[in-house]
C-alpha positions as semicolon CSV with decimal commas, in nm:
position;residue;x (nm);y (nm);z (nm)
1;P;-0,902;-3,841;7,751
2;S;-1,189;-3,891;7,511
3;R;-1,379;-3,595;7,369
4;D;-1,665;-3,650;7,616
5;E;-1,426;-3,672;7,913
6;R;-1,248;-3,358;7,796
7;V;-1,579;-3,170;7,775
8;Q;-1,680;-3,285;8,125
9;I;-1,344;-3,196;8,280
10;H;-1,262;-2,872;8,097
11;G;-1,601;-2,755;7,971
12;I;-1,456;-2,682;7,628
13;L;-1,610;-2,836;7,318
14;C;-1,380;-2,860;7,015
15;E;-1,250;-3,098;6,754
16;D;-0,990;-3,360;6,849
17;E;-0,780;-3,261;6,551
18;V;-0,750;-3,013;6,266
19;T;-0,639;-3,190;5,948
20;W;-0,512;-3,074;5,611
21;N;-0,568;-3,346;5,348
22;D;-0,525;-3,161;5,019
23;W;-0,237;-2,913;5,026
24;T;0,062;-2,795;4,824
25;P;0,416;-2,717;4,946
26;G;0,491;-2,346;4,939
27;V;0,122;-2,250;4,961
28;E;-0,026;-2,126;5,289
29;S;-0,358;-2,276;5,397
30;V;-0,567;-2,169;5,697
31;K;-0,816;-2,373;5,900
32;D;-1,005;-2,271;6,212
33;L;-0,997;-2,424;6,557
34;V;-1,329;-2,344;6,726
35;L;-1,350;-2,361;7,106
36;Q;-1,692;-2,344;7,275
37;N;-1,753;-2,303;7,649
38;V;-2,021;-2,554;7,752
39;F;-1,990;-2,481;8,127
40;L;-2,240;-2,247;8,297
41;V;-1,961;-2,015;8,415
42;T;-1,724;-1,786;8,228
43;Q;-1,386;-1,947;8,166
44;E;-1,042;-1,807;8,097
45;V;-0,866;-2,002;7,824
46;K;-0,513;-1,985;7,687
47;F;-0,336;-2,179;7,417
48;Q;0,022;-2,264;7,337
49;L;0,151;-2,251;6,982
50;P;0,255;-2,570;6,803
51;G;0,629;-2,628;6,821
52;T;0,694;-2,686;6,452
53;K;0,743;-2,396;6,211
54;E;0,492;-2,529;5,956
55;F;0,195;-2,451;6,182
56;D;0,135;-2,096;6,303
57;M;-0,129;-1,918;6,508
58;P;-0,191;-1,565;6,637
59;Y;-0,003;-1,457;6,950
60;P;-0,146;-1,671;7,231
61;E;-0,320;-1,421;7,457
62;A;-0,558;-1,545;7,726
63;F;-0,926;-1,486;7,651
64;R;-1,253;-1,522;7,839
65;L;-1,539;-1,736;7,714
66;A;-1,883;-1,672;7,857
67;P;-2,121;-1,971;7,882
68;G;-2,217;-2,091;7,535
69;M;-1,975;-1,857;7,359
70;R;-1,730;-1,967;7,089
71;K;-1,384;-1,849;6,998
72;T;-1,240;-1,915;6,653
73;I;-0,863;-1,934;6,628
74;P;-0,706;-1,951;6,281
75;I;-0,424;-2,201;6,229
76;S;-0,195;-2,137;5,933
77;F;-0,014;-2,424;5,766
78;R;0,293;-2,326;5,560
79;P;0,464;-2,641;5,437
80;S;0,793;-2,639;5,251
81;K;0,799;-3,012;5,168
82;Y;0,534;-3,265;5,069
83;E;0,562;-3,490;5,371
84;P;0,334;-3,568;5,666
85;H;0,330;-3,306;5,942
86;V;0,196;-3,359;6,295
87;D;0,197;-3,129;6,597
88;Q;-0,026;-3,022;6,885
89;V;-0,192;-2,710;7,018
90;K;-0,200;-2,704;7,398
91;I;-0,526;-2,566;7,541
92;I;-0,494;-2,437;7,898
93;T;-0,796;-2,403;8,130
94;K;-0,838;-2,366;8,506
95;A;-0,927;-2,738;8,521
96;G;-0,603;-2,836;8,344
97;N;-0,460;-2,876;7,997
98;F;-0,552;-3,078;7,691
99;F;-0,419;-3,105;7,338
100;V;-0,567;-3,068;6,990
101;T;-0,368;-3,241;6,716
102;V;-0,285;-3,047;6,401
103;K;-0,171;-3,256;6,109
104;A;-0,124;-3,265;5,735
105;T;-0,155;-3,593;5,553
106;V;-0,003;-3,694;5,221
107;K;-0,171;-3,903;4,957
108;D;-0,040;-4,254;4,914
109;I;0,093;-4,332;4,572
110;A;-0,050;-4,665;4,464
111;L;0,116;-4,882;4,205
112;F;-0,057;-5,193;4,079
113;V;0,167;-5,476;3,966
114;P;-0,012;-5,773;3,812
115;P;0,078;-6,108;3,971
116;F;0,220;-6,229;3,638
117;L;0,321;-6,082;3,306
118;D;0,228;-6,255;2,984
119;F;0,460;-6,180;2,692
């Protein structure tokens, strides 16, 4: 579902993905996933950890979000190799589940070769 559909169904406003663009293997980097309750009732929310070992989060205990309240969940990224990484965090609400993508991109190495060489 789109972000708007997700908000209407689950009442949780958050980013579609958390992305690491500039990172170094062997160095831990932390970004936050912020969940906001936009419904007019208190909601109980849970999350499921990403499956890959490169992404880590605190122990996934259920929490309650009052209307308008936000919860910030840190996501640690601990890469061992400089390669793309992609996973998902499962967000669980009474209305159902949705996913937030967590990913790390690598920079493309560009090499320019002229169409001809003149010796």
